[in-house]
Coordinates of C-alpha atoms in Angstrom, one line a residue:
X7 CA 149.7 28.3 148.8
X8 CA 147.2 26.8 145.9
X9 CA 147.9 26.1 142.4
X10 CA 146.3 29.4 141.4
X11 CA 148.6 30.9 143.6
X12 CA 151.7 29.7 142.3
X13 CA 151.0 30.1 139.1
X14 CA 150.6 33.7 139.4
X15 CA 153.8 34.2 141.2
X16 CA 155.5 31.8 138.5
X17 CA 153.8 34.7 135.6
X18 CA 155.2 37.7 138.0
X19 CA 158.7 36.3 138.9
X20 CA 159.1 35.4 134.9
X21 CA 158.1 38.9 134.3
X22 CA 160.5 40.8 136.6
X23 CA 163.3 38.1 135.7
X24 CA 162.7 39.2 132.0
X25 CA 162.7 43.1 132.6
X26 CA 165.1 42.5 135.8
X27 CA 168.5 44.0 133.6
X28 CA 166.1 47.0 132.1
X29 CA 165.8 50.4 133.1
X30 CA 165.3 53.1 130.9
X31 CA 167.5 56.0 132.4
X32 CA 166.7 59.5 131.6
X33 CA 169.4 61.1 129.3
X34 CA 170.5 64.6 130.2
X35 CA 168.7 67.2 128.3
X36 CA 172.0 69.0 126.3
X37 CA 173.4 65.4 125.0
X38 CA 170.5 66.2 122.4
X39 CA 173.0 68.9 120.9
X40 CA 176.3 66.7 120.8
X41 CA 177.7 66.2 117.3
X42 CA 178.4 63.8 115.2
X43 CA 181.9 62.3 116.7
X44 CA 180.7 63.4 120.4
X45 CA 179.9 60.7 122.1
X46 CA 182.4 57.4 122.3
X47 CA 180.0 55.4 120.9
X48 CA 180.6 57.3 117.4
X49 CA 184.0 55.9 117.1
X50 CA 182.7 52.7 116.4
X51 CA 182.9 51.2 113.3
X52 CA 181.4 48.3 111.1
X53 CA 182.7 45.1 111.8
X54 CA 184.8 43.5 108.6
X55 CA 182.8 41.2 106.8
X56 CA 183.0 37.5 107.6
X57 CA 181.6 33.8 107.4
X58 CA 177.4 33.6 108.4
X59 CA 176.2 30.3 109.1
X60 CA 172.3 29.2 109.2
X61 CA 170.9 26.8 112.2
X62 CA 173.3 28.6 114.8
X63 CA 172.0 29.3 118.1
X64 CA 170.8 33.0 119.0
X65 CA 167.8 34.9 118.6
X66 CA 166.7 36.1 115.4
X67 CA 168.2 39.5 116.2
X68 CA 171.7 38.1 116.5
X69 CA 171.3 35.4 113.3
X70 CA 172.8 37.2 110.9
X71 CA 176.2 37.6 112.8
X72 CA 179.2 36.7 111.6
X73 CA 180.3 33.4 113.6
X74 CA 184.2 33.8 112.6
X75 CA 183.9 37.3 114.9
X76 CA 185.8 36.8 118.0
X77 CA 185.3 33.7 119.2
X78 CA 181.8 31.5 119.6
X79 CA 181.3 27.8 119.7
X80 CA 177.8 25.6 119.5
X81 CA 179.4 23.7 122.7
X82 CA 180.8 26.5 124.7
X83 CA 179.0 29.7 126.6
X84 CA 182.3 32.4 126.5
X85 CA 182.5 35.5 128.4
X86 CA 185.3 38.3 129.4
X87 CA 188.6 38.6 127.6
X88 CA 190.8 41.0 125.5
X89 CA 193.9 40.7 123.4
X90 CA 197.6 40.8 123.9
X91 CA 199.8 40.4 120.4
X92 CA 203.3 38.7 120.5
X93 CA 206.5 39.6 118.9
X94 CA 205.6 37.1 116.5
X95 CA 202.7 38.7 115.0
X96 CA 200.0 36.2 116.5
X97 CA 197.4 37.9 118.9
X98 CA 196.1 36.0 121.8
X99 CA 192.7 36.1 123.5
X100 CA 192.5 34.8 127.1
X101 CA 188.7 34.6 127.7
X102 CA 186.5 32.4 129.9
X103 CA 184.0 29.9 129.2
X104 CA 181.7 27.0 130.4
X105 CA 179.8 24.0 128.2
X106 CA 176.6 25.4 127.2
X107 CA 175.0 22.3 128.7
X108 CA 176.1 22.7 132.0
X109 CA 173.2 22.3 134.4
X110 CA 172.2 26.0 135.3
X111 CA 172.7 27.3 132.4
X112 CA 174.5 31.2 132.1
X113 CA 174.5 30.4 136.1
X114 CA 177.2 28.0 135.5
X115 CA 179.9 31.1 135.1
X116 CA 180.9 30.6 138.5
X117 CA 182.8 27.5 137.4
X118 CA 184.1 29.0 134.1
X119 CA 187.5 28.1 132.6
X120 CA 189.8 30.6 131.3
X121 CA 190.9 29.8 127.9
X122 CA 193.8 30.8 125.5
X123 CA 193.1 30.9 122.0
X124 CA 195.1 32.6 119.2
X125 CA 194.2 34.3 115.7
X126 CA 196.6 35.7 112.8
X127 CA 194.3 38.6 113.2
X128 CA 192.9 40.9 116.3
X129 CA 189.4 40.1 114.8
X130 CA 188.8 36.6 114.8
X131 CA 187.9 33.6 114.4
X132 CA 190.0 33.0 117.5
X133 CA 190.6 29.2 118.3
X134 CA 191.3 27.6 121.4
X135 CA 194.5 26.3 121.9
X136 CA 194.5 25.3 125.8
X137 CA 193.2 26.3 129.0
X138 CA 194.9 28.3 131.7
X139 CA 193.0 27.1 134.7
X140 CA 190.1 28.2 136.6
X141 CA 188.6 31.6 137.0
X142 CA 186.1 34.2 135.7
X143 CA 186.3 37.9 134.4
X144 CA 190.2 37.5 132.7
X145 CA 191.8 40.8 131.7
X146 CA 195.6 40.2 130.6
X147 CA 198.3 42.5 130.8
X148 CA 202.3 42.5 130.1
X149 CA 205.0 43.2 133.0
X150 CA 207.6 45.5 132.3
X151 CA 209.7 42.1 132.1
X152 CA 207.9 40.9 129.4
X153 CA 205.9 38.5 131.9
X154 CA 202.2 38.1 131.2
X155 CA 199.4 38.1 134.3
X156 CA 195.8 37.0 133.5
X157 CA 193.7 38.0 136.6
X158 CA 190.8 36.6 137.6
X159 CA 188.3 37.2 140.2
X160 CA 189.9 36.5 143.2
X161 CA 193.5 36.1 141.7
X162 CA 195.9 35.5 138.6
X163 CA 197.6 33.4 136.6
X164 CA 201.4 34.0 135.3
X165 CA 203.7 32.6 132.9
X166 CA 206.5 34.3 130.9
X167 CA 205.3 34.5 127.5
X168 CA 201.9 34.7 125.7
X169 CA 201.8 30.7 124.7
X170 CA 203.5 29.8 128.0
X171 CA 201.7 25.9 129.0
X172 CA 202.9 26.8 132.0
X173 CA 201.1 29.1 134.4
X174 CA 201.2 29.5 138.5
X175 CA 198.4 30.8 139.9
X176 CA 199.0 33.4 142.6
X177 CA 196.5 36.0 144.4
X178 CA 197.2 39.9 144.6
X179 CA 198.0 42.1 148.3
X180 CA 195.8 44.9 148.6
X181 CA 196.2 47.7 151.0
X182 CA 193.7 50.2 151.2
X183 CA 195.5 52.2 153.4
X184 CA 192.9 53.0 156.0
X185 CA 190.4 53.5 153.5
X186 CA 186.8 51.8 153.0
X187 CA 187.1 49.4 149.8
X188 CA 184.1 50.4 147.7
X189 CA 182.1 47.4 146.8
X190 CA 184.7 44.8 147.4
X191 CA 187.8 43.9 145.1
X192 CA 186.7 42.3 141.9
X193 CA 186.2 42.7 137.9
X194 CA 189.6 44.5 138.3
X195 CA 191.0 46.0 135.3
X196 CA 194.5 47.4 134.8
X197 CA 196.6 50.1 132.7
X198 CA 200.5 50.7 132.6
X199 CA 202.2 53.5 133.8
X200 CA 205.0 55.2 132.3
X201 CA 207.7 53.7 134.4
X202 CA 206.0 50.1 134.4
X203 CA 204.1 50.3 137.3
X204 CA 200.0 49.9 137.1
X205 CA 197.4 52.0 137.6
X206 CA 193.7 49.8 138.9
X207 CA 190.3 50.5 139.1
X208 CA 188.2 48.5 140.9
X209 CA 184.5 47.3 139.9
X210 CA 183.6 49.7 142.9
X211 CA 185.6 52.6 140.9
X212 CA 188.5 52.5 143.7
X213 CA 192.3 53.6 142.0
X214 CA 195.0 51.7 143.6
X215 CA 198.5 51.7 142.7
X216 CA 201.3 48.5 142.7
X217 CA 205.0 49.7 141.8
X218 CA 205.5 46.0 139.9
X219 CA 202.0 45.4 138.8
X220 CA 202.0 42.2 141.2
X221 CA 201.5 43.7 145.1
X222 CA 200.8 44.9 146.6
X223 CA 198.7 47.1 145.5
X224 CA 197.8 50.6 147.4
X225 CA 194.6 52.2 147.2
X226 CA 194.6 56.4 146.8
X227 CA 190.9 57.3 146.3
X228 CA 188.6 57.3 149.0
X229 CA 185.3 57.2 146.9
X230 CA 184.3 56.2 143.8
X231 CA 185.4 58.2 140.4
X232 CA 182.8 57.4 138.2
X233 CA 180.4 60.0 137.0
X234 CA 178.1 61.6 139.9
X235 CA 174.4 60.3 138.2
X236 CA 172.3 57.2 139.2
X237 CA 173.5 54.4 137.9
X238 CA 174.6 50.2 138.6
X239 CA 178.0 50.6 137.7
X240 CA 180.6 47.8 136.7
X241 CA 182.3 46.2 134.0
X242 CA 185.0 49.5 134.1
X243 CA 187.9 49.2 131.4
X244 CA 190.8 51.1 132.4
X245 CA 193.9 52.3 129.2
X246 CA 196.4 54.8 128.6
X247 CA 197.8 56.0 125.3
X248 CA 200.5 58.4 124.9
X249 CA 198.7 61.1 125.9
X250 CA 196.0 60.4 129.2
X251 CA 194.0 57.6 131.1
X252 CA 190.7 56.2 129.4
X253 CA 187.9 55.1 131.4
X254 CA 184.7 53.3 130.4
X255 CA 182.1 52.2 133.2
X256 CA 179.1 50.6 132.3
X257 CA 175.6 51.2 133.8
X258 CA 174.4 47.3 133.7
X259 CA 170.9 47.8 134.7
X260 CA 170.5 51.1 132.2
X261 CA 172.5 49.6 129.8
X262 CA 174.4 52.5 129.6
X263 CA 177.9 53.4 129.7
X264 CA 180.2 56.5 130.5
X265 CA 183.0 57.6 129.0
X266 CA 185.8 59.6 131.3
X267 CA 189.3 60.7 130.9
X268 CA 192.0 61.7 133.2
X269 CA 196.1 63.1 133.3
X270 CA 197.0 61.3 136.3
X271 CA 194.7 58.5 136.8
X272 CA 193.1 60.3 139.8
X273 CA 191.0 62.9 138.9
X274 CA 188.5 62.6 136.0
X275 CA 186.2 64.3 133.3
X276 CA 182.6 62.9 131.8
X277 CA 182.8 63.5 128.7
X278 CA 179.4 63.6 127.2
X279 CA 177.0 60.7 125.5
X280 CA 177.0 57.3 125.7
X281 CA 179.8 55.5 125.7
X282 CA 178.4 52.3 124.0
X283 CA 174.8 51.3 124.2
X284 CA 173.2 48.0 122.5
X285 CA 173.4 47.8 118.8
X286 CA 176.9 49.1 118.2
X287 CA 178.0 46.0 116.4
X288 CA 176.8 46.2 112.8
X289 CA 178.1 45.6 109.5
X290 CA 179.2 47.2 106.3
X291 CA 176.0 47.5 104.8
X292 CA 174.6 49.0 107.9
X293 CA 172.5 45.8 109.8
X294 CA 173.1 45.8 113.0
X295 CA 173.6 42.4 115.6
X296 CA 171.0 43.3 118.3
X297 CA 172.7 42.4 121.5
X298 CA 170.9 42.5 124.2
X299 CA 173.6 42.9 126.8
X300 CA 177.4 44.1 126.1
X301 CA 179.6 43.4 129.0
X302 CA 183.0 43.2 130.1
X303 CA 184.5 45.5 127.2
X304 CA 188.1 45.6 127.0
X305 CA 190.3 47.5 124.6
X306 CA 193.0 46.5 121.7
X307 CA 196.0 49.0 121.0
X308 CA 198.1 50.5 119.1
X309 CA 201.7 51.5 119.7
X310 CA 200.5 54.8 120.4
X311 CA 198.3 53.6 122.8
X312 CA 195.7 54.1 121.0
X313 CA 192.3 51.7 121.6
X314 CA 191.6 50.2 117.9
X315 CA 189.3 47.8 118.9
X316 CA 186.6 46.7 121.5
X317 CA 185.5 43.3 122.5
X318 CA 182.9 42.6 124.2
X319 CA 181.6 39.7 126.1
X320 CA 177.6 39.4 124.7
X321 CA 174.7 37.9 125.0
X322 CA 171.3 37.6 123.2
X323 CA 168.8 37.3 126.6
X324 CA 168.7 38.0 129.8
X325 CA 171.8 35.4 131.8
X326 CA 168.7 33.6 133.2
X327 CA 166.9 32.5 130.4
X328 CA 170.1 31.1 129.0
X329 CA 169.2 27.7 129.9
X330 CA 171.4 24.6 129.1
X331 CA 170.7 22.7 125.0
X332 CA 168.8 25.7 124.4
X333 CA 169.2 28.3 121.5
X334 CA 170.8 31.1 123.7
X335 CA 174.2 31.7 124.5
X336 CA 177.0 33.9 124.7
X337 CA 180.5 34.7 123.1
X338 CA 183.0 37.0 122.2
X339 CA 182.8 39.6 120.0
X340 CA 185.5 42.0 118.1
X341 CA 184.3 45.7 117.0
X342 CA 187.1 48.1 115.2
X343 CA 187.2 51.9 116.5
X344 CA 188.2 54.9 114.9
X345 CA 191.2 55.6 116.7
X346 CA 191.7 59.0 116.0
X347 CA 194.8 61.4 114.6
X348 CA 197.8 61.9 116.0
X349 CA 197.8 66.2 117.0
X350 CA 200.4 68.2 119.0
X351 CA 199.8 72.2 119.8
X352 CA 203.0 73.7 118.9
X353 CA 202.2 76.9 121.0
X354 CA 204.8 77.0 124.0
X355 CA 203.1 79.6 126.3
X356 CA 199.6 79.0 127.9
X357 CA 197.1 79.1 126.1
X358 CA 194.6 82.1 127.6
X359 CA 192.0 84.5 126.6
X360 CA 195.4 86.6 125.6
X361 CA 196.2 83.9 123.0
X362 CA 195.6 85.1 119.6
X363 CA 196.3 82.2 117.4
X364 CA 196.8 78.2 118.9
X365 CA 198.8 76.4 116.4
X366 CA 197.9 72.4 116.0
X367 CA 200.0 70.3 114.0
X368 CA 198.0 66.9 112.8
X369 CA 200.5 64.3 112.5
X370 CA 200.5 62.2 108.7
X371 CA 200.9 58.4 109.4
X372 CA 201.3 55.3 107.1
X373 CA 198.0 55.1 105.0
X374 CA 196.6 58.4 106.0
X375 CA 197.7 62.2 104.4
X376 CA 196.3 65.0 106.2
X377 CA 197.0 67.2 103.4
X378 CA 194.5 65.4 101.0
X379 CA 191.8 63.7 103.3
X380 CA 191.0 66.2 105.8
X381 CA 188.2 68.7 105.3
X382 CA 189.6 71.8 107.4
X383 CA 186.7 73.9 107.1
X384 CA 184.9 71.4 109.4
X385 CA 187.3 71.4 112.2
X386 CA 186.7 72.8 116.1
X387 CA 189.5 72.7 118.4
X388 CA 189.0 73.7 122.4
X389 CA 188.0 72.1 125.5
X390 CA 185.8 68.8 125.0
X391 CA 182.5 70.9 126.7
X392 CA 182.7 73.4 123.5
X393 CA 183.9 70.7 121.1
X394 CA 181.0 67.8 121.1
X395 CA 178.6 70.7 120.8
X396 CA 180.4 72.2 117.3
X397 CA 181.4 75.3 119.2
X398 CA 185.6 75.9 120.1
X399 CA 188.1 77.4 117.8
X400 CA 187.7 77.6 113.6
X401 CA 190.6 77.6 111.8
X402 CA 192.1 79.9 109.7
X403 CA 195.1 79.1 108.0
X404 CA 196.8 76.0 107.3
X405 CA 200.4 75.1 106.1
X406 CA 202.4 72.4 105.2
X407 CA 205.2 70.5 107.1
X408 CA 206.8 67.9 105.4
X409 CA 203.9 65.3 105.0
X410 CA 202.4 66.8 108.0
X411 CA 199.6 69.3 108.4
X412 CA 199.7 72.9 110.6
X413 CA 196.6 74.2 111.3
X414 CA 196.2 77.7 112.5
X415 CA 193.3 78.5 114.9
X416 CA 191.3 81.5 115.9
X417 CA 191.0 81.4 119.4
X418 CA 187.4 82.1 120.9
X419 CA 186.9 83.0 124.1
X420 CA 185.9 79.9 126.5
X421 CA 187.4 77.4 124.3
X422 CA 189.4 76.0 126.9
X423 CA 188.8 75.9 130.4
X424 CA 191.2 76.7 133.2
X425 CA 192.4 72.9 134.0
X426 CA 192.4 71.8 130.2
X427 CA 194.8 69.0 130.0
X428 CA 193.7 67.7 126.6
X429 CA 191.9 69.8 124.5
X430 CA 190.1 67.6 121.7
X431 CA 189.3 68.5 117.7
X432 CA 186.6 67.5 115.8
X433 CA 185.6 67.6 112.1
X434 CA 185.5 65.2 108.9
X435 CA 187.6 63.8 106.3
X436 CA 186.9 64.9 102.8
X437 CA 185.4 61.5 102.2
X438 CA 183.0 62.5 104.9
X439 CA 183.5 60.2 107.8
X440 CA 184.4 61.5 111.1
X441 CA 187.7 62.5 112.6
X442 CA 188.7 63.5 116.2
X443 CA 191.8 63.5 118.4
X444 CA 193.2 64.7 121.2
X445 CA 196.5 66.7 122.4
X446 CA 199.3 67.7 124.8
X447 CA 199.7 70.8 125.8
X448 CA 203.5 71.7 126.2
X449 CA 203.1 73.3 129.3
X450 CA 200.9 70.5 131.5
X451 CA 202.7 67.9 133.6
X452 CA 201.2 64.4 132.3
X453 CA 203.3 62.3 135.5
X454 CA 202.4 64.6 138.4
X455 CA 203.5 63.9 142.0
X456 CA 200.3 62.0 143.8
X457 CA 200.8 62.7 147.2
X458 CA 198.5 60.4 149.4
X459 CA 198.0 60.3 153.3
X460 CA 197.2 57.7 156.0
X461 CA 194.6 58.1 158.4
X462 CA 196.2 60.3 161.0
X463 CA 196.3 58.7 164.8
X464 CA 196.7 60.6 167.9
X465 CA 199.3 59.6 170.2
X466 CA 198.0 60.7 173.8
X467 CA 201.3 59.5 175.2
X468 CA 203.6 62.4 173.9
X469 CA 200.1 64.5 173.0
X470 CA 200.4 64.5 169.1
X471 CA 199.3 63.4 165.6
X472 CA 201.0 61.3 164.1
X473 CA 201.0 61.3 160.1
X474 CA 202.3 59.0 156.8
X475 CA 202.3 60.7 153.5
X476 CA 203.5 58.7 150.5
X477 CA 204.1 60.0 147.0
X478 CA 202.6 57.3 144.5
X479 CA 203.3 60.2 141.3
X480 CA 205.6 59.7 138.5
X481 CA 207.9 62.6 139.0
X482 CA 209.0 64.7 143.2
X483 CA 206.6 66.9 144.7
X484 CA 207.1 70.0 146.0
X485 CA 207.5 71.1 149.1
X486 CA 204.1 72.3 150.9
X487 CA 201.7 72.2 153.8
X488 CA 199.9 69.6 155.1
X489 CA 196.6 70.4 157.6
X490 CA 195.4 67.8 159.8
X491 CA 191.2 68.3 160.6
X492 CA 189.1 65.9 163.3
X493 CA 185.4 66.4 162.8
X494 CA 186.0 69.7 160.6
X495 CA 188.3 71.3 163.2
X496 CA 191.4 72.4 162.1
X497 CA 194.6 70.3 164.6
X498 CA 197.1 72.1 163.0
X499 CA 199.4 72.6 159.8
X500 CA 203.1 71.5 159.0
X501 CA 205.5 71.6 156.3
X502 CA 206.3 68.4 154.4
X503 CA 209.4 68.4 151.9
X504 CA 209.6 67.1 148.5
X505 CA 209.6 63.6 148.2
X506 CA 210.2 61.3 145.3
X507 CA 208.4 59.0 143.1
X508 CA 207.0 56.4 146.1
X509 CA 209.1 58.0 148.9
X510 CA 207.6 57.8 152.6
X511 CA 207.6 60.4 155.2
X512 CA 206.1 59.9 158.8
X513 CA 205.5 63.4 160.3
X514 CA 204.1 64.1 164.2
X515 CA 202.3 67.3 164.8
X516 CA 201.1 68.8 168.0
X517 CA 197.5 70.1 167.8
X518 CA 196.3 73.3 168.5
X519 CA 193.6 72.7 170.4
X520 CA 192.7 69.3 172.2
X521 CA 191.2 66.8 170.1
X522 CA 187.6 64.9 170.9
X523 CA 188.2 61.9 170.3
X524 CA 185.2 60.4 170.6
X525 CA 181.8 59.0 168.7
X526 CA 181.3 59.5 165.0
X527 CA 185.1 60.3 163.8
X528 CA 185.8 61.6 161.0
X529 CA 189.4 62.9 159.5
X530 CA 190.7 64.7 156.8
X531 CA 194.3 65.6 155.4
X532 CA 194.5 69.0 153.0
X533 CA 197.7 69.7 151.0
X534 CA 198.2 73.3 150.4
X535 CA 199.9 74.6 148.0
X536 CA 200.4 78.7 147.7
X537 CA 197.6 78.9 149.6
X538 CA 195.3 76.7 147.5
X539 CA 194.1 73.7 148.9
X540 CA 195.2 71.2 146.0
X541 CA 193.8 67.5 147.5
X542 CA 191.6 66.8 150.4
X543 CA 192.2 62.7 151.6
X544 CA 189.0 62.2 153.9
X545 CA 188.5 59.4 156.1
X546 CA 185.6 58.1 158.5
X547 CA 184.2 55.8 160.9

């Protein structure tokens, strides 16, 4: 190849290198109707003022940052991490890093450190007080026995308090349970169950389930639950408040991401809009820190559960360009969110078309009187696919109880939808900014059984199926039928009793007509409930 030559594919691999994390994807047409407090990304809010510096490194769209946000240093590239706070007050950060000089650059992350640094304050400036060991990606959580786990890519560290010097590494089990792992096992991220077991989704958007949080841990889904659209996905952030599981998966290459929500961890809603996008860091005064990527988001909560801050891992290039004793780099940043109100619907009966009036009680807290700062006349209360589009129920009464507020609302037909677990509000305070929230209803099971099957095998000994079923739900099942299919034909159905929270049950069946059990295979396990098929596991070759 000549000089010319290589010039011109030095000009075009520079050029798809630069646009190689850009991709402009379409937006469906009816977000252009959401509301104001919609979309995720509305709930964030400006970052508390803090120190600016001059001569730091960044772009000019990221110089006028605060560098006491989160965490950032002149000698260290920082990615990943989120927050845990000790008894003590102090909140610790466990985020990984790499010098900035190091030889390839952003490249280098493969060799990052995880670090532990500590703040009086969730927002920063966090300051390193030692390292944990190696690893990439770190998302911390607490053990029901206090213990704290950082993972990693590839593993974990575990010591028993928040400061611990002391940590053992140690690498998770994983049993997919005769199900395809979608897209490998890494940039795991974790939420607690009710009875101290964890809930994880995979980068690949796999749920598995351990009963300890250690291992092993089982997988349940056998494809992916994010949102059904095109997309790169990764970077997912898994939570759960008092109330339901919180997804966020971001779209890397669209810079993008989705917001979801779910009952049981297993089955999800989309809500609509973005979830975050670049530029939802700015400040009081309404500049904004151009980002060009936000990665790795995880959440900080309250003792409701509630997520009342984001950090993100950012960066102000592409990774490549970040080149060692240059101007770019990366760190850690720390955004607050609206966290919402506290509402419970004090109807007891189902809410149908039959319901007159749905009765909402919104919950006063320490700072915050919802019989002074809430503007009722703007509130809509239904199912989030009226709310976000300033349709669901109006109100038409209000009362008082004790410093709480009751708020009594006409119901409109098609305000809630037949599986509504969680139906949302919307509306402002009288000062104007935006208010949401979202509640039980009385009558839903939030820890549902989760019964989950094994590939079936056929025995051709005695002639039959055989068949594990294992319930990974917080609460017994009830008794119901089980149908075994090969290739779409039925095999046969049997009855399975109620089992309880992660009880085992190995059933045999003899089909009803002999099974081919040859090429292409592909099986599938039905529970029926009354006659309604209620969950379908499907496996294949």
């Amino acid at each position: 190849m000549n000089k010319l030559a290589l010039l011109i594919v030095g000009a075009s691999l520079q050029y798809t290198t630069l646009y190689a994390q850009i991709t402009e994807r379409e937006r469906p047409a009816e977000w252009q109707y959401l509301i104001d407090g919609a979309r995720f990304k509305d709930r964030f809010l400006p970052m508390p003022d803090g120190i600016q510096a001059k001569g730091i490194w960044g772009t000019d769209s990221v110089g006028n940052r605060y560098v006491d946000n989160g965490i950032e240093s002149p000698e260290i590239s920082f990615w990943g991490g989120n927050i845990l706070q000790s008894s003590d007050g102090k909140y610790h950060l466990y985020v990984c890093g790499w010098p900035e000089n190091s030889p390839k650059g952003h490249m280098f992350w493969k060799h990052s450190t995880v670090y532990h640094a500590i703040c009086d304050n969730p927002i920063g400036p966090f300051k390193i007080q030692n390292s944990i060991g190696k690893g990439h990606n770190p998302e911390a959580f607490r053990l029901k026995d206090g213990r704290v786990v950082v993972y990693v890519i590839d593993g974990y560290y575990i010591a028993d308090r928040e400061d611990s010097s002391m940590w053992t590494y140690g690498k998770f089990n994983f049993d997919p349970r005769d199900r395809k792992i979608i897209e490998g096992l890494s940039n795991l991220t974790f939420a607690r169950r009710q009875d101290g077991s964890y809930l994880m989704v995979c980068r690949g958007g796999g749920v598995w389930i351990s009963r300890d949080g250690l291992s092993p841990y089982c997988q349940l889904t056998d494809k992916r639950i994010y949102p059904d659209v095109e997309g790169c996905f990764e970077d997912p952030v898994v939570w759960r408040d008092s109330l339901q599981y919180h997804l966020i998966v971001n779209d890397w290459l669209g810079r993008i991401a989705f917001y979801q929500r779910s009952k049981d961890g297993i089955h999800w809603v989309t809500e609509q809009g973005e979830a975050y996008v670049p530029g939802v860091s700015f400040h009081t005064d309404g500049e904004v820190e151009h980002w060009f990527k936000y990665e790795r988001p995880k959440v900080f909560q309250d003792k409701e559960g509630r997520a009342i801050q984001m950090n993100f891992a950012v960066i102000d290039t592409v990774k490549w360009h970040d080149l060692p004793n240059d101007k770019h780099s990366s760190k850690n940043i720390s955004i607050p969110l609206n966290k919402g109100l506290l509402l419970s619907v004090l109807n007891e009966k189902p809410i149908t078309s039959s319901t007159a009036v749905i009765e909402v009680k919104i919950s006063a807290e320490e700072g915050f009187d919802p019989q002074t700062e809430i503007d009722v006349r703007s509130l809509r209360f239904g199912s989030y696919t009226e709310v976000n589009f300033g349709r669901g129920c109006k109100p038409l009464k209000v009362k008082k109880s004790g410093k709480d507020l009751i708020i009594l609302f006409k119901n409109k037909r098609n305000s809630f939808v037949a599986d509504e677990f969680a139906p949302k509000m919307i509306g402002r305070y009288t000062n104007g900014g935006i208010l949401y929230g979202y509640t039980r209803l009385p009558y839903i099971d939030y820890q549902p059984a989760l019964l989950s099957a094994r590939c079936p095998t056929f025995n051709p000994k005695k002639g039959e199926w055989v068949l594990e079923i294992q319930n990974f739900g917080l609460s017994a099942s009830s008794p119901c039928l089980v149908e075994i299919r090969c290739n779409g034909t039925a095999q046969g159905q049997m009855e399975i009793k109620a089992l309880k929270p992660y009880e085992t049950v190995k059933l045999a069946l003899k089909p009803l007509v002999s099974p081919s059990l040859s090429g292409k295979l592909t099986y599938e396990v039905a529970f029926i409930q009354k006659g309604i098929e209620t969950e379908t596991n499907v496996f294949g070759e």
